[in-house]
mmCIF file of C-alpha atoms in Angstrom:
data_model
loop_
_atom_site.group_PDB
_atom_site.id
_atom_site.type_symbol
_atom_site.label_atom_id
_atom_site.label_comp_id
_atom_site.label_asym_id
_atom_site.label_seq_id
_atom_site.Cartn_x
_atom_site.Cartn_y
_atom_site.Cartn_z
ATOM 1 C CA MET V 39 -15.555 -23.869 2.467
ATOM 2 C CA THR V 40 -18.697 -23.646 0.198
ATOM 3 C CA GLN V 41 -18.485 -24.793 -3.143
ATOM 4 C CA GLY V 42 -18.969 -23.965 -6.573
ATOM 5 C CA ARG V 43 -18.768 -20.288 -5.432
ATOM 6 C CA ARG V 44 -17.929 -17.377 -7.930
ATOM 7 C CA ILE V 45 -17.697 -14.395 -6.270
ATOM 8 C CA LYS V 46 -14.177 -13.883 -4.115
ATOM 9 C CA ASP V 47 -14.194 -13.854 -0.431
ATOM 10 C CA ALA V 48 -12.495 -9.694 -1.019
ATOM 11 C CA LEU V 49 -15.745 -8.411 -2.597
ATOM 12 C CA LEU V 50 -18.049 -9.676 -0.421
ATOM 13 C CA GLU V 51 -16.141 -8.634 2.092
ATOM 14 C CA ARG V 52 -16.087 -5.333 1.070
ATOM 15 C CA TYR V 53 -20.011 -6.183 0.658
ATOM 16 C CA LEU V 54 -20.217 -6.655 3.862
ATOM 17 C CA ALA V 55 -18.652 -3.422 4.980
ATOM 18 C CA GLY V 56 -21.424 -1.529 2.682
ATOM 19 C CA ASP V 57 -18.468 -0.385 0.789
ATOM 20 C CA LEU V 58 -19.107 -0.966 -3.008
ATOM 21 C CA ALA V 59 -20.194 1.569 -4.994
ATOM 22 C CA ALA V 60 -23.173 1.677 -6.342
ATOM 23 C CA GLU V 61 -23.073 0.101 -9.955
ATOM 24 C CA ALA V 62 -20.653 -2.808 -8.442
ATOM 25 C CA LYS V 63 -23.076 -3.154 -5.630
ATOM 26 C CA SER V 64 -26.092 -4.277 -8.288
ATOM 27 C CA THR V 65 -23.698 -6.425 -10.318
ATOM 28 C CA LEU V 66 -22.680 -8.501 -7.356
ATOM 29 C CA GLU V 67 -26.082 -8.664 -5.698
ATOM 30 C CA ALA V 68 -27.121 -9.507 -9.436
ATOM 31 C CA GLY V 69 -24.333 -12.379 -9.042
ATOM 32 C CA LEU V 70 -25.301 -13.146 -5.145
ATOM 33 C CA ALA V 71 -29.143 -13.735 -6.333
ATOM 34 C CA GLY V 72 -28.637 -16.566 -9.273
ATOM 35 C CA SER V 73 -25.764 -18.075 -6.546
ATOM 36 C CA PRO V 74 -26.646 -19.909 -3.708
ATOM 37 C CA PRO V 75 -23.485 -21.000 -2.836
ATOM 38 C CA ASP V 76 -22.373 -17.502 -2.785
ATOM 39 C CA ARG V 77 -25.075 -16.128 -0.455
ATOM 40 C CA ALA V 78 -24.918 -18.890 1.919
ATOM 41 C CA ARG V 79 -20.656 -18.419 2.147
ATOM 42 C CA LEU V 80 -21.994 -14.082 2.438
ATOM 43 C CA GLU V 81 -24.428 -15.653 5.740
ATOM 44 C CA GLU V 82 -21.020 -17.008 6.949
ATOM 45 C CA LEU V 83 -19.126 -13.758 6.569
ATOM 46 C CA ARG V 84 -21.703 -11.989 8.483
ATOM 47 C CA ALA V 85 -22.588 -14.775 11.367
ATOM 48 C CA ASP V 86 -18.886 -14.741 11.382
ATOM 49 C CA SER V 87 -18.332 -10.787 11.914
ATOM 50 C CA GLN V 88 -21.084 -11.160 14.832
ATOM 51 C CA ALA V 89 -18.888 -13.477 16.333
ATOM 52 C CA PHE V 90 -15.990 -11.725 15.897
ATOM 53 C CA LEU V 91 -17.494 -7.888 17.490
ATOM 54 C CA THR V 92 -18.769 -9.758 20.227
ATOM 55 C CA GLN V 93 -15.765 -11.842 21.409
ATOM 56 C CA HIS V 94 -13.032 -8.557 20.421
ATOM 57 C CA PRO V 95 -15.568 -5.457 21.074
ATOM 58 C CA PRO V 96 -13.492 -2.168 20.020
ATOM 59 C CA GLY V 97 -12.763 -1.159 23.768
ATOM 60 C CA GLN V 98 -9.675 -2.894 23.494
ATOM 61 C CA MET V 99 -8.654 -1.324 19.922
ATOM 62 C CA VAL V 100 -9.887 2.210 21.337
ATOM 63 C CA ALA V 101 -7.863 2.025 23.923
ATOM 64 C CA ARG V 102 -4.441 1.046 22.364
ATOM 65 C CA TYR V 103 -5.191 3.917 19.691
ATOM 66 C CA GLU V 104 -5.657 6.208 22.627
ATOM 67 C CA ARG V 105 -2.308 4.907 24.204
ATOM 68 C CA ALA V 106 -0.624 5.169 21.272
ATOM 69 C CA ALA V 107 -1.819 8.331 20.472
ATOM 70 C CA ARG V 108 -0.256 10.059 23.502
ATOM 71 C CA ARG V 109 2.650 8.604 22.189
ATOM 72 C CA ARG V 110 2.468 10.351 19.210
ATOM 73 C CA TRP V 111 3.300 6.638 18.024
ATOM 74 C CA TRP V 112 6.735 7.959 15.685
ATOM 75 C CA ALA V 113 7.471 5.166 15.724
ATOM 76 C CA LEU V 114 4.926 2.885 13.983
ATOM 77 C CA PRO V 115 5.399 1.634 10.457
ATOM 78 C CA ALA V 116 2.711 3.363 9.044
ATOM 79 C CA VAL V 117 1.732 1.897 5.397
ATOM 80 C CA LEU V 118 -0.589 2.850 2.467
ATOM 81 C CA ALA V 119 -1.121 2.314 -0.940
ATOM 82 C CA PRO V 120 0.574 4.890 -3.362
ATOM 83 C CA LEU V 121 -3.203 5.880 -4.307
ATOM 84 C CA ALA V 122 -2.298 6.370 -7.584
ATOM 85 C CA ALA V 123 -5.278 7.527 -8.772
ATOM 86 C CA GLY V 124 -4.975 10.598 -6.023
ATOM 87 C CA ALA V 125 -5.976 13.835 -6.073
ATOM 88 C CA PHE V 126 -5.605 15.818 -3.261
ATOM 89 C CA ALA V 127 -7.375 19.268 -1.906
ATOM 90 C CA ILE V 128 -4.651 21.402 -1.438
ATOM 91 C CA GLY V 129 -3.977 24.848 -2.204
ATOM 92 C CA LEU V 130 0.111 25.749 -2.133
ATOM 93 C CA VAL V 131 2.612 27.610 -4.466
ATOM 94 C CA LEU V 132 5.611 25.206 -5.438
ATOM 95 C CA ASP V 133 9.022 26.454 -5.404
ATOM 96 C CA PHE V 134 10.276 24.735 -8.015
ATOM 97 C CA PRO V 135 12.693 24.014 -11.088
ATOM 98 C CA THR V 136 12.234 26.224 -14.589
ATOM 99 C CA GLU V 137 14.775 24.488 -17.438
ATOM 100 C CA ASP V 138 17.519 27.715 -16.552
ATOM 101 C CA GLU V 139 17.125 28.195 -13.020
ATOM 102 C CA PRO V 140 17.007 24.222 -11.114
ATOM 103 C CA SER V 141 16.089 24.067 -7.830
ATOM 104 C CA PHE V 142 17.129 20.731 -7.286
ATOM 105 C CA ILE V 143 20.487 19.399 -6.376
ATOM 106 C CA THR V 144 22.347 16.335 -7.911
ATOM 107 C CA LYS V 145 24.788 14.333 -6.188
ATOM 108 C CA GLY V 146 26.008 11.102 -8.147
ATOM 109 C CA GLY V 147 23.645 11.077 -10.636
ATOM 110 C CA VAL V 148 20.176 11.438 -8.850
ATOM 111 C CA THR V 149 17.806 14.227 -9.071
ATOM 112 C CA LEU V 150 14.444 14.359 -8.099
ATOM 113 C CA THR V 151 12.122 16.776 -9.802
ATOM 114 C CA VAL V 152 8.384 17.437 -8.605
ATOM 115 C CA HIS V 153 5.601 16.665 -11.181
ATOM 116 C CA LEU V 154 2.237 18.150 -10.786
ATOM 117 C CA ARG V 155 -0.455 15.212 -11.808
ATOM 118 C CA ARG V 156 -3.007 16.034 -14.273
ATOM 119 C CA GLY V 157 -5.786 13.705 -14.960
ATOM 120 C CA GLU V 158 -3.994 11.222 -16.535
ATOM 121 C CA SER V 159 -0.740 12.589 -16.772
ATOM 122 C CA SER V 160 2.029 15.006 -15.116
ATOM 123 C CA GLU V 161 4.084 17.472 -15.602
ATOM 124 C CA ARG V 162 6.988 19.304 -14.753
ATOM 125 C CA LEU V 163 6.692 21.550 -12.201
ATOM 126 C CA ALA V 164 8.203 25.156 -13.091
ATOM 127 C CA LYS V 165 9.130 27.939 -10.600
ATOM 128 C CA GLY V 166 5.938 29.333 -8.985
ATOM 129 C CA VAL V 167 3.088 27.039 -10.038
ATOM 130 C CA GLU V 168 0.035 27.905 -8.108
ATOM 131 C CA LEU V 169 -1.873 24.290 -7.342
ATOM 132 C CA SER V 170 -5.068 24.439 -6.598
ATOM 133 C CA ALA V 171 -7.748 22.043 -5.686
ATOM 134 C CA LYS V 172 -8.084 18.441 -6.195
ATOM 135 C CA ASP V 173 -3.953 18.545 -7.491
ATOM 136 C CA ALA V 174 -1.605 16.308 -6.646
ATOM 137 C CA VAL V 175 2.305 15.829 -6.745
ATOM 138 C CA ARG V 176 4.501 13.223 -7.795
ATOM 139 C CA PHE V 177 8.230 12.743 -8.280
ATOM 140 C CA GLU V 178 10.551 11.749 -10.872
ATOM 141 C CA LEU V 179 13.330 10.157 -9.539
ATOM 142 C CA ARG V 180 16.770 9.689 -12.089
ATOM 143 C CA ALA V 181 19.299 7.499 -11.176
ATOM 144 C CA PRO V 182 22.349 5.845 -12.420
ATOM 145 C CA GLY V 183 20.629 2.436 -12.747
ATOM 146 C CA LYS V 184 17.985 -0.079 -11.539
ATOM 147 C CA GLY V 185 17.674 -0.583 -7.593
ATOM 148 C CA PHE V 186 15.776 0.719 -4.725
ATOM 149 C CA ALA V 187 14.419 4.164 -4.332
ATOM 150 C CA ALA V 188 12.772 5.941 -1.737
ATOM 151 C CA VAL V 189 11.824 10.026 -1.544
ATOM 152 C CA ILE V 190 11.457 11.832 2.061
ATOM 153 C CA GLY V 191 10.183 15.037 2.886
ATOM 154 C CA LYS V 192 10.703 17.291 5.508
ATOM 155 C CA ASP V 193 8.579 20.105 6.538
ATOM 156 C CA SER V 194 9.028 23.696 7.695
ATOM 157 C CA ALA V 195 7.627 22.079 11.420
ATOM 158 C CA GLY V 196 10.162 19.632 11.539
ATOM 159 C CA LYS V 197 7.494 16.734 10.635
ATOM 160 C CA VAL V 198 9.178 14.385 8.162
ATOM 161 C CA THR V 199 7.219 11.940 5.840
ATOM 162 C CA VAL V 200 8.540 9.308 3.489
ATOM 163 C CA TYR V 201 6.428 10.121 0.745
ATOM 164 C CA HIS V 202 7.970 7.160 -1.648
ATOM 165 C CA PRO V 203 6.982 4.139 -0.821
ATOM 166 C CA PHE V 204 4.177 6.264 1.313
ATOM 167 C CA GLY V 205 4.553 5.719 5.342
ATOM 168 C CA VAL V 206 7.445 2.137 4.415
ATOM 169 C CA LEU V 207 10.604 2.321 6.479
ATOM 170 C CA GLU V 208 12.214 0.436 3.509
ATOM 171 C CA ALA V 209 13.539 1.821 -0.067
ATOM 172 C CA ALA V 210 10.752 0.469 -2.392
ATOM 173 C CA ALA V 211 12.368 -0.613 -6.084
ATOM 174 C CA TYR V 212 13.176 1.155 -8.883
ATOM 175 C CA GLU V 213 12.982 0.795 -12.391
ATOM 176 C CA PRO V 214 15.376 3.629 -14.461
ATOM 177 C CA ALA V 215 12.625 3.008 -17.462
ATOM 178 C CA GLN V 216 9.794 4.361 -15.102
ATOM 179 C CA PRO V 217 11.487 7.455 -13.566
ATOM 180 C CA LEU V 218 7.964 9.265 -12.543
ATOM 181 C CA LEU V 219 7.296 6.841 -9.646
ATOM 182 C CA PRO V 220 3.574 6.177 -9.002
ATOM 183 C CA THR V 221 2.964 7.265 -5.217
ATOM 184 C CA ALA V 222 0.376 10.419 -5.424
ATOM 185 C CA ILE V 223 0.819 12.801 -2.241
ATOM 186 C CA GLU V 224 -1.285 14.646 -0.341
ATOM 187 C CA LEU V 225 0.859 17.524 0.890
ATOM 188 C CA ASP V 226 -0.807 19.347 4.024
ATOM 189 C CA ALA V 227 -2.075 22.482 5.402
ATOM 190 C CA THR V 228 1.893 22.963 6.624
ATOM 191 C CA LYS V 229 3.322 26.371 5.507
ATOM 192 C CA GLY V 230 6.690 27.433 4.543
ATOM 193 C CA ARG V 231 9.751 25.565 2.420
ATOM 194 C CA GLU V 232 9.670 21.589 2.291
ATOM 195 C CA GLN V 233 12.555 19.955 1.919
ATOM 196 C CA LEU V 234 12.929 16.811 -0.198
ATOM 197 C CA TRP V 235 15.426 14.722 -0.640
ATOM 198 C CA GLY V 236 15.250 11.297 -3.448
ATOM 199 C CA LEU V 237 17.587 8.401 -2.356
ATOM 200 C CA TRP V 238 18.886 5.717 -4.469
ATOM 201 C CA SER V 239 20.976 2.654 -4.144
ATOM 202 C CA ASP V 240 21.383 -0.458 -5.817
ATOM 203 C CA ARG V 241 21.046 -2.211 -2.924
ATOM 204 C CA PRO V 242 17.684 -2.425 -0.367
ATOM 205 C CA PHE V 243 18.203 -0.499 2.119
ATOM 206 C CA GLY V 244 16.121 1.019 5.110
ATOM 207 C CA LEU V 245 14.694 4.251 5.806
ATOM 208 C CA GLY V 246 14.705 4.336 9.377
ATOM 209 C CA GLU V 247 18.130 5.553 10.344
ATOM 210 C CA ALA V 248 17.475 8.715 7.501
ATOM 211 C CA THR V 249 13.922 9.743 9.116
ATOM 212 C CA GLU V 250 15.430 9.613 12.328
ATOM 213 C CA ALA V 251 18.281 11.889 10.953
ATOM 214 C CA LEU V 252 16.157 14.191 9.378
ATOM 215 C CA ARG V 253 14.289 14.589 12.676
ATOM 216 C CA SER V 254 17.154 15.510 14.615
ATOM 217 C CA GLY V 255 18.850 17.353 12.102
ATOM 218 C CA SER V 256 22.167 15.541 11.778
ATOM 219 C CA PRO V 257 23.977 14.889 8.095
ATOM 220 C CA LEU V 258 22.006 12.676 5.900
ATOM 221 C CA GLU V 259 24.540 11.451 3.664
ATOM 222 C CA GLN V 260 26.139 10.229 7.069
ATOM 223 C CA ALA V 261 23.144 8.014 8.199
ATOM 224 C CA VAL V 262 22.744 6.062 4.910
ATOM 225 C CA PRO V 263 26.765 5.625 3.510
ATOM 226 C CA GLY V 264 26.796 3.773 0.157
ATOM 227 C CA VAL V 265 22.907 5.867 -0.968
ATOM 228 C CA GLN V 266 23.017 8.704 -3.286
ATOM 229 C CA LEU V 267 21.431 11.146 -2.835
ATOM 230 C CA GLY V 268 19.263 14.166 -5.049
ATOM 231 C CA ALA V 269 17.481 16.966 -3.175
ATOM 232 C CA ALA V 270 14.289 19.333 -3.901
ATOM 233 C CA GLU V 271 12.592 21.855 -2.549
ATOM 234 C CA LEU V 272 8.962 23.387 -2.729
ATOM 235 C CA ASN V 273 7.100 25.889 -0.709
ATOM 236 C CA LYS V 274 3.137 25.866 0.505
ATOM 237 C CA ARG V 275 1.401 28.766 1.653
ATOM 238 C CA MET C 37 -10.215 16.828 15.221
ATOM 239 C CA SER C 38 -10.621 16.326 19.075
ATOM 240 C CA ALA C 39 -9.377 13.177 20.552
ATOM 241 C CA ASP C 40 -12.910 12.212 21.589
ATOM 242 C CA ALA C 41 -13.577 12.206 17.911
ATOM 243 C CA ASP C 42 -11.190 10.032 16.889
ATOM 244 C CA SER C 43 -11.640 7.611 19.319
ATOM 245 C CA ARG C 44 -15.228 7.628 18.119
ATOM 246 C CA GLU C 45 -13.753 7.417 14.377
ATOM 247 C CA VAL C 46 -11.948 4.265 15.774
ATOM 248 C CA ALA C 47 -14.033 2.906 17.003
ATOM 249 C CA ASP C 48 -16.540 3.649 14.252
ATOM 250 C CA LEU C 49 -14.212 1.849 11.848
ATOM 251 C CA TYR C 50 -13.322 -1.257 13.832
ATOM 252 C CA ARG C 51 -16.957 -1.983 14.513
ATOM 253 C CA ARG C 52 -17.841 -1.941 10.214
ATOM 254 C CA TYR C 53 -14.068 -3.575 8.684
ATOM 255 C CA ALA C 54 -12.620 -5.479 11.789
ATOM 256 C CA PRO C 55 -13.712 -8.644 10.939
ATOM 257 C CA ALA C 56 -12.637 -8.028 7.333
ATOM 258 C CA VAL C 57 -9.281 -6.996 8.142
ATOM 259 C CA HIS C 58 -8.852 -10.085 10.835
ATOM 260 C CA ARG C 59 -10.291 -12.331 8.310
ATOM 261 C CA ARG C 60 -7.687 -11.157 6.134
ATOM 262 C CA ALA C 61 -4.792 -11.302 8.249
ATOM 263 C CA VAL C 62 -6.405 -14.748 9.556
ATOM 264 C CA SER C 63 -5.803 -16.061 5.483
ATOM 265 C CA LEU C 64 -2.405 -14.668 5.130
ATOM 266 C CA LEU C 65 -1.431 -15.745 8.754
ATOM 267 C CA SER C 66 -2.921 -18.722 9.489
ATOM 268 C CA ASP C 67 -3.618 -17.844 13.238
ATOM 269 C CA GLY C 68 -6.129 -16.027 14.991
ATOM 270 C CA GLN C 69 -4.051 -14.380 17.917
ATOM 271 C CA GLU C 70 -0.990 -12.515 15.317
ATOM 272 C CA ALA C 71 -4.140 -11.526 13.001
ATOM 273 C CA LEU C 72 -5.460 -9.723 15.604
ATOM 274 C CA ASP C 73 -2.365 -7.647 16.408
ATOM 275 C CA VAL C 74 -2.503 -7.102 12.852
ATOM 276 C CA THR C 75 -5.321 -5.935 12.826
ATOM 277 C CA GLN C 76 -4.863 -3.488 15.777
ATOM 278 C CA GLU C 77 -1.772 -2.633 13.718
ATOM 279 C CA THR C 78 -3.718 -1.864 10.685
ATOM 280 C CA PHE C 79 -5.830 0.278 12.423
ATOM 281 C CA LEU C 80 -3.466 2.533 13.880
ATOM 282 C CA ALA C 81 -1.553 2.864 10.821
ATOM 283 C CA TYR C 82 -5.215 3.859 9.249
ATOM 284 C CA MET C 83 -5.671 6.773 11.785
ATOM 285 C CA LYS C 84 -1.811 7.896 11.465
ATOM 286 C CA ALA C 85 -1.716 8.016 7.511
ATOM 287 C CA ARG C 86 -5.640 9.138 7.006
ATOM 288 C CA SER C 87 -5.381 12.765 6.851
ATOM 289 C CA LYS C 88 -3.077 12.015 3.334
ATOM 290 C CA LEU C 89 -5.750 9.662 1.860
ATOM 291 C CA ARG C 90 -7.017 10.884 -1.196
ATOM 292 C CA GLY C 91 -10.492 12.349 -1.500
ATOM 293 C CA GLY C 92 -13.241 9.330 -1.892
ATOM 294 C CA ALA C 93 -10.453 6.649 -1.402
ATOM 295 C CA ALA C 94 -12.646 4.113 0.133
ATOM 296 C CA PRO C 95 -11.673 3.011 3.822
ATOM 297 C CA PHE C 96 -11.913 -0.490 2.751
ATOM 298 C CA THR C 97 -9.193 -0.212 0.086
ATOM 299 C CA VAL C 98 -7.042 1.151 1.915
ATOM 300 C CA LEU C 99 -7.543 -1.013 4.762
ATOM 301 C CA TYR C 100 -7.416 -4.005 3.052
ATOM 302 C CA GLN C 101 -3.650 -3.396 2.007
ATOM 303 C CA ILE C 102 -2.738 -2.157 5.220
ATOM 304 C CA ALA C 103 -3.815 -5.188 6.331
ATOM 305 C CA THR C 104 -2.216 -7.593 3.617
ATOM 306 C CA TYR C 105 1.512 -5.229 3.980
ATOM 307 C CA GLN C 106 1.394 -5.899 7.611
ATOM 308 C CA SER C 107 0.560 -9.477 7.644
ATOM 309 C CA VAL C 108 2.748 -10.258 4.526
ATOM 310 C CA ASP C 109 6.147 -8.193 6.474
ATOM 311 C CA ARG C 110 5.134 -11.076 9.523
ATOM 312 C CA LEU C 111 5.365 -14.028 7.016
ATOM 313 C CA ARG C 112 8.327 -13.069 5.397
ATOM 314 C CA ARG C 113 10.285 -12.969 8.526
ATOM 315 C CA ARG C 114 9.457 -16.408 9.329
ATOM 316 C CA SER C 115 9.332 -17.639 5.260
ATOM 317 C CA ARG C 116 11.808 -19.699 4.015
ATOM 318 C CA TRP C 117 11.823 -20.192 -0.488
ATOM 319 C CA SER C 118 9.920 -23.573 -0.754
ATOM 320 C CA GLY C 119 10.198 -22.769 -4.576
ATOM 321 C CA ARG C 120 6.221 -24.124 -4.644
ATOM 322 C CA LEU C 121 5.137 -20.260 -6.337
ATOM 323 C CA ALA C 122 4.259 -20.621 -9.802
ATOM 324 C CA GLY C 123 6.319 -18.892 -12.553
ATOM 325 C CA LEU C 124 5.420 -15.094 -12.263
ATOM 326 C CA GLU C 125 3.708 -15.459 -15.787
ATOM 327 C CA LEU C 126 0.504 -13.240 -16.262
ATOM 328 C CA ASP C 127 -2.641 -14.680 -18.162
ATOM 329 C CA GLU C 128 -2.500 -12.775 -21.653
ATOM 330 C CA ALA C 129 -6.194 -14.159 -22.120
ATOM 331 C CA ASP C 130 -7.029 -12.805 -18.663
ATOM 332 C CA ASP C 131 -9.844 -11.117 -19.871
ATOM 333 C CA GLY C 132 -11.203 -10.346 -16.342
ATOM 334 C CA ALA C 133 -13.304 -12.942 -16.503
ATOM 335 C CA ARG C 134 -10.659 -16.571 -15.507
ATOM 336 C CA GLU C 135 -12.454 -19.788 -15.141
ATOM 337 C CA GLU C 136 -11.391 -20.211 -11.626
ATOM 338 C CA PRO C 137 -13.943 -20.634 -8.450
ATOM 339 C CA ALA C 138 -14.181 -18.690 -5.840
ATOM 340 C CA GLU C 139 -12.900 -21.290 -3.401
ATOM 341 C CA ALA C 140 -10.091 -22.702 -5.830
ATOM 342 C CA HIS C 141 -6.743 -23.015 -5.022
ATOM 343 C CA PRO C 142 -4.207 -25.603 -5.604
ATOM 344 C CA GLY C 143 -4.125 -27.016 -1.563
ATOM 345 C CA GLU C 144 -3.765 -25.439 1.393
ATOM 346 C CA ALA C 145 -0.214 -26.746 1.870
ATOM 347 C CA SER C 146 0.555 -25.286 -1.560
ATOM 348 C CA ARG C 147 -1.085 -21.912 -1.297
ATOM 349 C CA VAL C 148 0.597 -21.410 2.474
ATOM 350 C CA ASP C 149 4.065 -22.236 0.573
ATOM 351 C CA ALA C 150 3.359 -19.846 -2.295
ATOM 352 C CA ALA C 151 2.178 -17.241 -0.359
ATOM 353 C CA GLN C 152 5.488 -17.584 1.916
ATOM 354 C CA ASP C 153 7.728 -17.622 -1.541
ATOM 355 C CA LEU C 154 5.618 -14.358 -2.486
ATOM 356 C CA ALA C 155 5.849 -12.897 0.783
ATOM 357 C CA LEU C 156 10.148 -13.312 -0.195
ATOM 358 C CA LEU C 157 9.471 -11.558 -3.928
ATOM 359 C CA THR C 158 7.562 -8.690 -2.562
ATOM 360 C CA ARG C 159 10.127 -7.579 -0.291
ATOM 361 C CA GLY C 160 10.294 -3.751 -0.911
ATOM 362 C CA GLU C 161 7.376 -3.580 -3.213
ATOM 363 C CA ASP C 162 4.420 -0.995 -2.348
ATOM 364 C CA PRO C 163 1.606 -2.242 -0.684
ATOM 365 C CA LEU C 164 -1.009 -1.211 -3.538
ATOM 366 C CA VAL C 165 1.324 -3.820 -6.008
ATOM 367 C CA LEU C 166 1.811 -6.299 -2.699
ATOM 368 C CA THR C 167 -1.309 -6.632 -2.054
ATOM 369 C CA ALA C 168 -2.260 -7.321 -6.106
ATOM 370 C CA ALA C 169 0.310 -9.134 -6.279
ATOM 371 C CA PHE C 170 -0.793 -11.863 -3.771
ATOM 372 C CA LEU C 171 -4.505 -11.957 -5.198
ATOM 373 C CA TYR C 172 -3.527 -12.642 -8.622
ATOM 374 C CA PHE C 173 -0.697 -15.213 -8.210
ATOM 375 C CA VAL C 174 -1.201 -16.455 -4.666
ATOM 376 C CA GLU C 175 -4.885 -16.348 -4.469
ATOM 377 C CA GLY C 176 -6.321 -17.003 -7.932
ATOM 378 C CA HIS C 177 -8.280 -12.685 -8.565
ATOM 379 C CA THR C 178 -8.742 -11.960 -11.515
ATOM 380 C CA THR C 179 -7.350 -8.507 -12.741
ATOM 381 C CA GLU C 180 -11.153 -7.240 -12.962
ATOM 382 C CA GLU C 181 -11.532 -8.431 -9.554
ATOM 383 C CA ILE C 182 -8.885 -7.051 -8.485
ATOM 384 C CA GLY C 183 -9.698 -3.815 -9.818
ATOM 385 C CA GLN C 184 -12.731 -4.148 -7.823
ATOM 386 C CA VAL C 185 -11.017 -4.789 -4.832
ATOM 387 C CA LEU C 186 -8.575 -2.511 -4.659
ATOM 388 C CA ASP C 187 -10.060 0.869 -7.137
ATOM 389 C CA LEU C 188 -8.386 0.616 -9.588
ATOM 390 C CA SER C 189 -8.998 -0.217 -14.023
ATOM 391 C CA ARG C 190 -8.557 -3.986 -15.055
ATOM 392 C CA LYS C 191 -5.507 -2.084 -17.019
ATOM 393 C CA THR C 192 -3.543 -0.802 -14.021
ATOM 394 C CA VAL C 193 -4.065 -3.650 -12.230
ATOM 395 C CA GLY C 194 -2.269 -5.458 -15.384
ATOM 396 C CA LYS C 195 0.229 -2.244 -15.648
ATOM 397 C CA HIS C 196 1.603 -3.380 -12.013
ATOM 398 C CA LEU C 197 1.332 -6.448 -11.938
ATOM 399 C CA ALA C 198 3.931 -6.740 -15.183
ATOM 400 C CA HIS C 199 5.995 -4.621 -13.647
ATOM 401 C CA PHE C 200 6.235 -5.954 -10.261
ATOM 402 C CA ALA C 201 6.696 -9.914 -12.498
ATOM 403 C CA ASP C 202 9.585 -8.257 -14.212
ATOM 404 C CA ARG C 203 11.377 -7.212 -10.704
ATOM 405 C CA ALA C 204 9.834 -10.571 -9.167
ATOM 406 C CA ARG C 205 11.782 -13.081 -11.962
ATOM 407 C CA LYS C 206 15.090 -11.206 -11.065
ATOM 408 C CA ARG C 207 14.776 -11.950 -7.109
ATOM 409 C CA TYR C 208 13.775 -15.565 -8.256
ATOM 410 C CA ALA C 209 16.874 -16.108 -9.840
ATOM 411 C CA ARG C 210 18.551 -16.108 -6.532
ATOM 412 C CA PHE C 211 16.301 -18.265 -4.356
ATOM 413 C CA THR C 212 16.325 -20.826 -7.126
ATOM 414 C CA PRO C 213 19.351 -22.187 -9.792
ATOM 415 C CA LEU C 214 16.304 -22.878 -12.347
ATOM 416 C CA GLY C 215 14.954 -19.506 -12.724
ATOM 417 C CA LEU C 216 11.145 -19.553 -13.540
ATOM 418 C CA GLN C 217 9.065 -22.547 -14.630
#
């Protein structure tokens, strides 16, 4: 390890991948100019990258991807950031709650509500609200107390997606003081109604059985005993 | 997108980012072969979920989070609580300029122990929070540096870390009768 460095490897890696925004790149290059140890480390990383690609060219990766694509890799646990600052290009109409006509169902004190994100804030969606490109959707989950929570959706094509925590088959920690979940999601172009479920328990729980039950049409309640549920629905067109 | 185009995209992404993803996995797992498997799984997960990425999300930030999450998941499976992780205190004086050399950490053995402890404490956390927690509590990044890696503001990083620390302190008590240091 080169001594006397000031720039962390993660930033050098991002620079090396050509993935830094212009301003951050300029700042980093200024730092590199005044730091021989960091320049040396950058060259180490560059050389290591070349060696890695020589030893492990993309062919094996592509072959594995093509095999997985053929299987549709349902079982692969996709993990993604909640992308809290997300904004998504979609056009859809949400069939969602109004104060006098809630479309969510409450069981055991858990409620699920969809919010439209606007800039830094979010607002609860009323029935018939039309979203435009760049809008993002967030979820408000109200549950009896601290514990673990998840949000799962099943669209009209039968596709089941874990929205919170995104793509992870394990419920995330839940704080009742923060009912608006950090995950912002994109709804894909699949038309029709999408059912949503909010799940909560005071103990950690996995989501594999829940997602499998939703795919197969089995009752969700039986797949996750001890987990309280809230449901919502939206309509995409 | 056709299957051929997808395959080309995988190859292009791999050439550009795989070395960094692999090094990230090695830094957490200390096992080149296992890191290679994590690298491939990271790209598979990315390809599966890329249609849901927010517009403009930099591939590096997403791949970095996936690689960290996948590595920590494996680390967690082999972890036993060591108590080497220092108290989960945020540096209130962190103005983005922590006085810590880029390569400094308290020794490789301590770092590995701390990483294994944090792996246990981050069970169930979002990949974003998990990644920020590792960068801050184990790897000594400032909130500003984490923001630059993950495309977040310092303030947002600080909020995520503070909320995580609150949750983790409660879990911490399960591992040690002494509570937080």
